[in-house]
PDB file of C-alpha atoms in Angstrom:
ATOM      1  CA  UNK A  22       1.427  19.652   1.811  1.00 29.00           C
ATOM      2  CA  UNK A  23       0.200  16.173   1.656  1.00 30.00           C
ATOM      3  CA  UNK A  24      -2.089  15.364   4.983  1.00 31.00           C
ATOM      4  CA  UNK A  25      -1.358  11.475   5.887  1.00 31.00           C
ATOM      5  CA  UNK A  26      -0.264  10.050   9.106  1.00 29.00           C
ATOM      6  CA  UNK A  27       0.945   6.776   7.262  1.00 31.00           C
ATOM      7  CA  UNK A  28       3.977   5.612   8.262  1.00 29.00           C
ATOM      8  CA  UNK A  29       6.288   7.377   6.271  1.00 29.00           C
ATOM      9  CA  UNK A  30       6.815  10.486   3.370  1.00 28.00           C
ATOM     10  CA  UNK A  31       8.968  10.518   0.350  1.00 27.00           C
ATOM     11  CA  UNK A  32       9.079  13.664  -1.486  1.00 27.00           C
ATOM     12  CA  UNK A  33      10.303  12.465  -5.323  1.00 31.00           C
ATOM     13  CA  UNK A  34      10.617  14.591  -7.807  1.00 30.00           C
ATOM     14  CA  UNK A  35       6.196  14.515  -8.578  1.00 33.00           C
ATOM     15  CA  UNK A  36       5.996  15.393  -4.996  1.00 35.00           C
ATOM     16  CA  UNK A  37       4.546  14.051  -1.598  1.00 40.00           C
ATOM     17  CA  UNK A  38       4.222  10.624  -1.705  1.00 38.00           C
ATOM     18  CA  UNK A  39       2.955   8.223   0.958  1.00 40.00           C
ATOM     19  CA  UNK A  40       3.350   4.772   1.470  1.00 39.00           C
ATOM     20  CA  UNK A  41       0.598   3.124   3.518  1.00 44.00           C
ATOM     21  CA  UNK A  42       1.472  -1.126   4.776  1.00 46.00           C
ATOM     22  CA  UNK A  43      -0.915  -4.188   4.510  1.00 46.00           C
ATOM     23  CA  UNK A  44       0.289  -7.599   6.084  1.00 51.00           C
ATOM     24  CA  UNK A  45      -2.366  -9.607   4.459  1.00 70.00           C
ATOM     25  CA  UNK A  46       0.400 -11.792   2.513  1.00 82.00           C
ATOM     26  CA  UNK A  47       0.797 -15.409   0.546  1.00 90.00           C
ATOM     27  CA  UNK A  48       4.554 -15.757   0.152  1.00 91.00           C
ATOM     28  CA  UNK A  49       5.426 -19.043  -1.864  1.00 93.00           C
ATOM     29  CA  UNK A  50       9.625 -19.595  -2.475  1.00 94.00           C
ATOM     30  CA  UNK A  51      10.174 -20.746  -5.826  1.00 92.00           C
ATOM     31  CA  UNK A  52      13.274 -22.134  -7.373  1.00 92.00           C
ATOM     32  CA  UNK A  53      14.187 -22.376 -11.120  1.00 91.00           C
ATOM     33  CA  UNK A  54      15.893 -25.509 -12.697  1.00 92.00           C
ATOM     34  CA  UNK A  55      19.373 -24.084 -11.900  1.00 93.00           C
ATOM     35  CA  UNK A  56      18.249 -23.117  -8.852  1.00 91.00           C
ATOM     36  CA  UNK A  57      17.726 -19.707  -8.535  1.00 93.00           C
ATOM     37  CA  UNK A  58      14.935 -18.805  -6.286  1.00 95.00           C
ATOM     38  CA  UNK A  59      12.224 -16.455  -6.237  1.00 94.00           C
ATOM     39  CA  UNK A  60       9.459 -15.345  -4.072  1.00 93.00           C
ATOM     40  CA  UNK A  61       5.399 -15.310  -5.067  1.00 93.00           C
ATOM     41  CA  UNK A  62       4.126 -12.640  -3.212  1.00 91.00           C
ATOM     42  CA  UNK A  63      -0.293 -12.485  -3.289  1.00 93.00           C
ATOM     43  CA  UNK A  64      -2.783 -10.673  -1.267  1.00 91.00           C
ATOM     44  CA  UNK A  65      -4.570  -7.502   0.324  1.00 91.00           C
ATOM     45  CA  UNK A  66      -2.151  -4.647   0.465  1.00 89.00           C
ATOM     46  CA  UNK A  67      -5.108  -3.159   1.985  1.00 91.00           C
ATOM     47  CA  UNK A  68      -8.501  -3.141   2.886  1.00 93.00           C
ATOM     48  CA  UNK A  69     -11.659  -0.820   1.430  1.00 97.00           C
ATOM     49  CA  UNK A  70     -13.910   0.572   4.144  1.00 98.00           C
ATOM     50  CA  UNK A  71     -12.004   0.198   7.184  1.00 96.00           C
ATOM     51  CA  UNK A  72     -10.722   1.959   9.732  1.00 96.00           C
ATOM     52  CA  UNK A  73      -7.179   2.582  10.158  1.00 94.00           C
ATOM     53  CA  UNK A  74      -5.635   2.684  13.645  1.00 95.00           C
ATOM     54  CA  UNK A  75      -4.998   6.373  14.975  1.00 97.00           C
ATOM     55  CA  UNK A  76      -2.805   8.034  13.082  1.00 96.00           C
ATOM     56  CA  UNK A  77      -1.655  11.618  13.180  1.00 97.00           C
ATOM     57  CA  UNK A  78      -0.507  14.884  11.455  1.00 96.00           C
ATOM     58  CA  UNK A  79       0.181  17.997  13.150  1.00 96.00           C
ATOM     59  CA  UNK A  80      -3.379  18.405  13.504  1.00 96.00           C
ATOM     60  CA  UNK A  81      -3.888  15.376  15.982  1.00 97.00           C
ATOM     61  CA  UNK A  82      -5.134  12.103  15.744  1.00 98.00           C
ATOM     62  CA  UNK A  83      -7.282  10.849  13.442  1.00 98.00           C
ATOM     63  CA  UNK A  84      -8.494   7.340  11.970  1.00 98.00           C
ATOM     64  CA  UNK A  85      -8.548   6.743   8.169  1.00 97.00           C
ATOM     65  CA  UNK A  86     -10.404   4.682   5.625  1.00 97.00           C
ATOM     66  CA  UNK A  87      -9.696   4.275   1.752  1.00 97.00           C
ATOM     67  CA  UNK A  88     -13.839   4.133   0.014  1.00 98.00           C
ATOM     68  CA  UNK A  89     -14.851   1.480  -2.205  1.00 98.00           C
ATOM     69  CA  UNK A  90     -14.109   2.432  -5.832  1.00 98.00           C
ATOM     70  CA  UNK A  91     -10.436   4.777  -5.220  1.00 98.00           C
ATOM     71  CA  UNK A  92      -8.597   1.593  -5.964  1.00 97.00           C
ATOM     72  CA  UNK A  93     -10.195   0.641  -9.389  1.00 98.00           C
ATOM     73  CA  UNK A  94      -9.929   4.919 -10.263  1.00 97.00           C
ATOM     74  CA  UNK A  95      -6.631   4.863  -9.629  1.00 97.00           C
ATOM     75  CA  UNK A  96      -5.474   2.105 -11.157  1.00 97.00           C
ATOM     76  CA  UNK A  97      -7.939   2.746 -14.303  1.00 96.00           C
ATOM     77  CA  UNK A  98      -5.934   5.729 -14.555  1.00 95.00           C
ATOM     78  CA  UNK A  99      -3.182   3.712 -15.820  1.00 92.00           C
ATOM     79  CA  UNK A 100       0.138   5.323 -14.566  1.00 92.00           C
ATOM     80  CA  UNK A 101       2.996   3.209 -12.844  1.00 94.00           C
ATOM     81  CA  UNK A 102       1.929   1.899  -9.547  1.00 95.00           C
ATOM     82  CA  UNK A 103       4.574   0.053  -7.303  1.00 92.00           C
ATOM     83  CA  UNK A 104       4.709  -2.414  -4.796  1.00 88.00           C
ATOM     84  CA  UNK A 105       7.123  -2.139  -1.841  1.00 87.00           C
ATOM     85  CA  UNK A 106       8.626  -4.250   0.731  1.00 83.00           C
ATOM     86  CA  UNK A 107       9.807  -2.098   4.053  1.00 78.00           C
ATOM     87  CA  UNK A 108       8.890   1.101   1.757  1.00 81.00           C
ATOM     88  CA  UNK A 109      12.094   0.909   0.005  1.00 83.00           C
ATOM     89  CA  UNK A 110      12.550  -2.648  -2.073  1.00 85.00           C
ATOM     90  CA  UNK A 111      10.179  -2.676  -4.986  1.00 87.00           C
ATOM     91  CA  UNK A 112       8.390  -5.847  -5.440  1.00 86.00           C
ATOM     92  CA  UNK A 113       7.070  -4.862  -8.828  1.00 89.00           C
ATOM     93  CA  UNK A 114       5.282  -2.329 -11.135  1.00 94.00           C
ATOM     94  CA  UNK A 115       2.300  -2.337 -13.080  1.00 95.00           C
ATOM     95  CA  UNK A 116       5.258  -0.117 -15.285  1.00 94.00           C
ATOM     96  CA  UNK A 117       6.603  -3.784 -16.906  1.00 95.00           C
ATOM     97  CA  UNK A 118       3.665  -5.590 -15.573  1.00 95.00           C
ATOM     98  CA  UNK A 119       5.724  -7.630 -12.801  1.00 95.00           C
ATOM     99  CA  UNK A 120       2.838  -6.485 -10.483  1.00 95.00           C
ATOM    100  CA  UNK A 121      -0.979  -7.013 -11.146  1.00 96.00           C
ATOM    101  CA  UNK A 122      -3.416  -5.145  -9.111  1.00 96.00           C
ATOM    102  CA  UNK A 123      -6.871  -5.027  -8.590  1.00 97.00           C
ATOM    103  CA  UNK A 124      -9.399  -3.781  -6.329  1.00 98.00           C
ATOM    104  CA  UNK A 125     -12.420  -6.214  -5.249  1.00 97.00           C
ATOM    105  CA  UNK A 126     -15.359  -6.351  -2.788  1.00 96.00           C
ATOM    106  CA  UNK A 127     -12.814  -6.674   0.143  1.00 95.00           C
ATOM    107  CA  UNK A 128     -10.147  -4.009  -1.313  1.00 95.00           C
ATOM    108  CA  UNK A 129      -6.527  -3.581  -3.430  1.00 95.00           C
ATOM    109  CA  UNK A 130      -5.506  -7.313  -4.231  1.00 95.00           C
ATOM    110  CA  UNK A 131      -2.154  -7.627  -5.942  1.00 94.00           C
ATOM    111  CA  UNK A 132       0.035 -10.167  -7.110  1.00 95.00           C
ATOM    112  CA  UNK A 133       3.366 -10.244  -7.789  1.00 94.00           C
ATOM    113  CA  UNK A 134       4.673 -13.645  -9.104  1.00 94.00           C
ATOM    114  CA  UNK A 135       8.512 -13.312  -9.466  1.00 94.00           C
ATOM    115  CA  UNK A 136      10.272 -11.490  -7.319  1.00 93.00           C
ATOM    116  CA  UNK A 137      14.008 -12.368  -7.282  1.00 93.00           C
ATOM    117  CA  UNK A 138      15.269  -9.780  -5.082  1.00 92.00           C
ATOM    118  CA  UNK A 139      17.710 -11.655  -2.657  1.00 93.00           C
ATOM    119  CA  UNK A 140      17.087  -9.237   0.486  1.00 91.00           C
ATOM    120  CA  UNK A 141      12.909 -10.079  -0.355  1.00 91.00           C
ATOM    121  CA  UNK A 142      13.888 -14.221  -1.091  1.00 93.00           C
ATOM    122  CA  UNK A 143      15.923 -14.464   2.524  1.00 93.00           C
ATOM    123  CA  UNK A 144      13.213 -12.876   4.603  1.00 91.00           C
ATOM    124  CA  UNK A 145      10.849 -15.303   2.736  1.00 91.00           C
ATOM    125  CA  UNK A 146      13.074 -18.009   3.741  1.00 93.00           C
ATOM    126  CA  UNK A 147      13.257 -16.926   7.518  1.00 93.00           C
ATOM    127  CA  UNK A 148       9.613 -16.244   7.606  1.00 90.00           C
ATOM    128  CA  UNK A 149       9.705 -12.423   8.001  1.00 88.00           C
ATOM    129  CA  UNK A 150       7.825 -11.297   5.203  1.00 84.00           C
ATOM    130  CA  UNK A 151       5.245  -9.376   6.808  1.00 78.00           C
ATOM    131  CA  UNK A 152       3.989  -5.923   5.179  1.00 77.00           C
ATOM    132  CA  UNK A 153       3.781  -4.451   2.118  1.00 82.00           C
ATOM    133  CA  UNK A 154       3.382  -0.834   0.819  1.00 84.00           C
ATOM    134  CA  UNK A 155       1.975   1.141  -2.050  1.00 84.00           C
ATOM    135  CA  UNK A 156       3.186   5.050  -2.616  1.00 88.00           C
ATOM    136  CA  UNK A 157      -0.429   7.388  -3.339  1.00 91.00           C
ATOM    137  CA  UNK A 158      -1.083  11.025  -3.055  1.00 94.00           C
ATOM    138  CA  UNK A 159      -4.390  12.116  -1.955  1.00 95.00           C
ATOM    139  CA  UNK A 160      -6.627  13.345  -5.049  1.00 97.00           C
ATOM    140  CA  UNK A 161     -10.202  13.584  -2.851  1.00 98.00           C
ATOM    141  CA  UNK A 162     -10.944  13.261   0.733  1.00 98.00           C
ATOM    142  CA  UNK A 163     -13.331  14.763   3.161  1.00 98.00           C
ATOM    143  CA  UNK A 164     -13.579  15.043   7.185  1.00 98.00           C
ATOM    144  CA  UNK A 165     -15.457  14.544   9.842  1.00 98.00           C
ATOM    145  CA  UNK A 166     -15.817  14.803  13.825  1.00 98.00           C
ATOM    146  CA  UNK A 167     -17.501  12.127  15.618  1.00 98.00           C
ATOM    147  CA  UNK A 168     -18.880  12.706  19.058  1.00 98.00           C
ATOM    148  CA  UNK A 169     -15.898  11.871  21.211  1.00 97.00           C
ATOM    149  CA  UNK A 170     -13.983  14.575  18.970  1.00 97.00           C
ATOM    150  CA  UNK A 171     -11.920  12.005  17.098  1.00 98.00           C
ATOM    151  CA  UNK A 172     -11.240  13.107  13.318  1.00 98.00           C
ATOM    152  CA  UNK A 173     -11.912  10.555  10.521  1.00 98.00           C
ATOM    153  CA  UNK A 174     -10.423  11.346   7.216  1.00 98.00           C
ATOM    154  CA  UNK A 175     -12.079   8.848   3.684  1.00 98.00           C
ATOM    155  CA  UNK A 176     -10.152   9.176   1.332  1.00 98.00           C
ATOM    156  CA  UNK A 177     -12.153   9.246  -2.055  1.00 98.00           C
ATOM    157  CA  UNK A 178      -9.780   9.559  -5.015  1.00 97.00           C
ATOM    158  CA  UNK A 179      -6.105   8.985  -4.582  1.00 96.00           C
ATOM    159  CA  UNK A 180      -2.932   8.724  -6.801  1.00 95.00           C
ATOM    160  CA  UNK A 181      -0.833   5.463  -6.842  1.00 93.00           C
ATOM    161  CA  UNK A 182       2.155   5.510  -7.266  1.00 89.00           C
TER     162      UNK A 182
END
């Protein structure tokens, strides 16, 4: 059973799968010559390092943080990683390279330069692009209580998906 208080599960057919949201986003609406439009979508999808608001699991609450380095592991280990809008719309793999993602000093960057999807292009238009998600299943982590009793969970290693 996969531990994660992120928003929401998927089990596929490789298992648990989570899907954690940033809302750090650049959204510029392109259009071609003939006029078909498509949405540049840049930014954080999330942060290395920092605490997550309280989440929970049947356990209780807890607070989460992704450590420096699980990005650039897990996408060094080279399988497809996608990019969701509202957990469901994919934005783009790393699979045909309509996604590029890296992780920096601040955390996961991606960019994903051409996405034509026309639910993703009208909520571009209206302004109500807002979050992003990427799928991962939890490779290492480890625990701890603070002094108040609150869990924190760092997760070391992970699996994007």
């Amino acid at each position: 059973q996969l531990q994660s208080g992120i928003r929401d599960s998927l089990t596929p057919r490789n298992g648990p799968v989570s899907r954690k949201e940033g809302s750090n986003l650049q959204v510029e609406i392109r259009a071609d010559k003939a006029g078909k439009k498509s949405v540049c979508v840049s930014g954080y999808v999330n942060v290395v390092e920092r605490e997550s608001r309280v989440l929970h699991d049947r356990s209780g609450p807890y607070i989460e943080k992704i450590a420096a380095g699980a990005f650039a592991k897990a996408i060094a280990a080279g399988g497809p990683i996608e990019l969701r809008f509202n957990h469901r719309t994919i934005l783009g793999s790393t699979e045909d390279k309509s996604v590029e993602l890296r992780e920096d000093n601040i955390g996961l960057r991606a960019v994903a330069p051409s996405v034509t999807d026309p639910a993703v292009v009208a909520a571009a238009e209206k302004q109500e692009l807002r979050g992003w998600s990427f799928g991962f299943v939890k490779k290492q982590d480890s625990w701890s209580t603070d002094d108040n009793g609150m869990r924190h969970r760092t997760l070391h290693e992970l699996e994007l998906r």
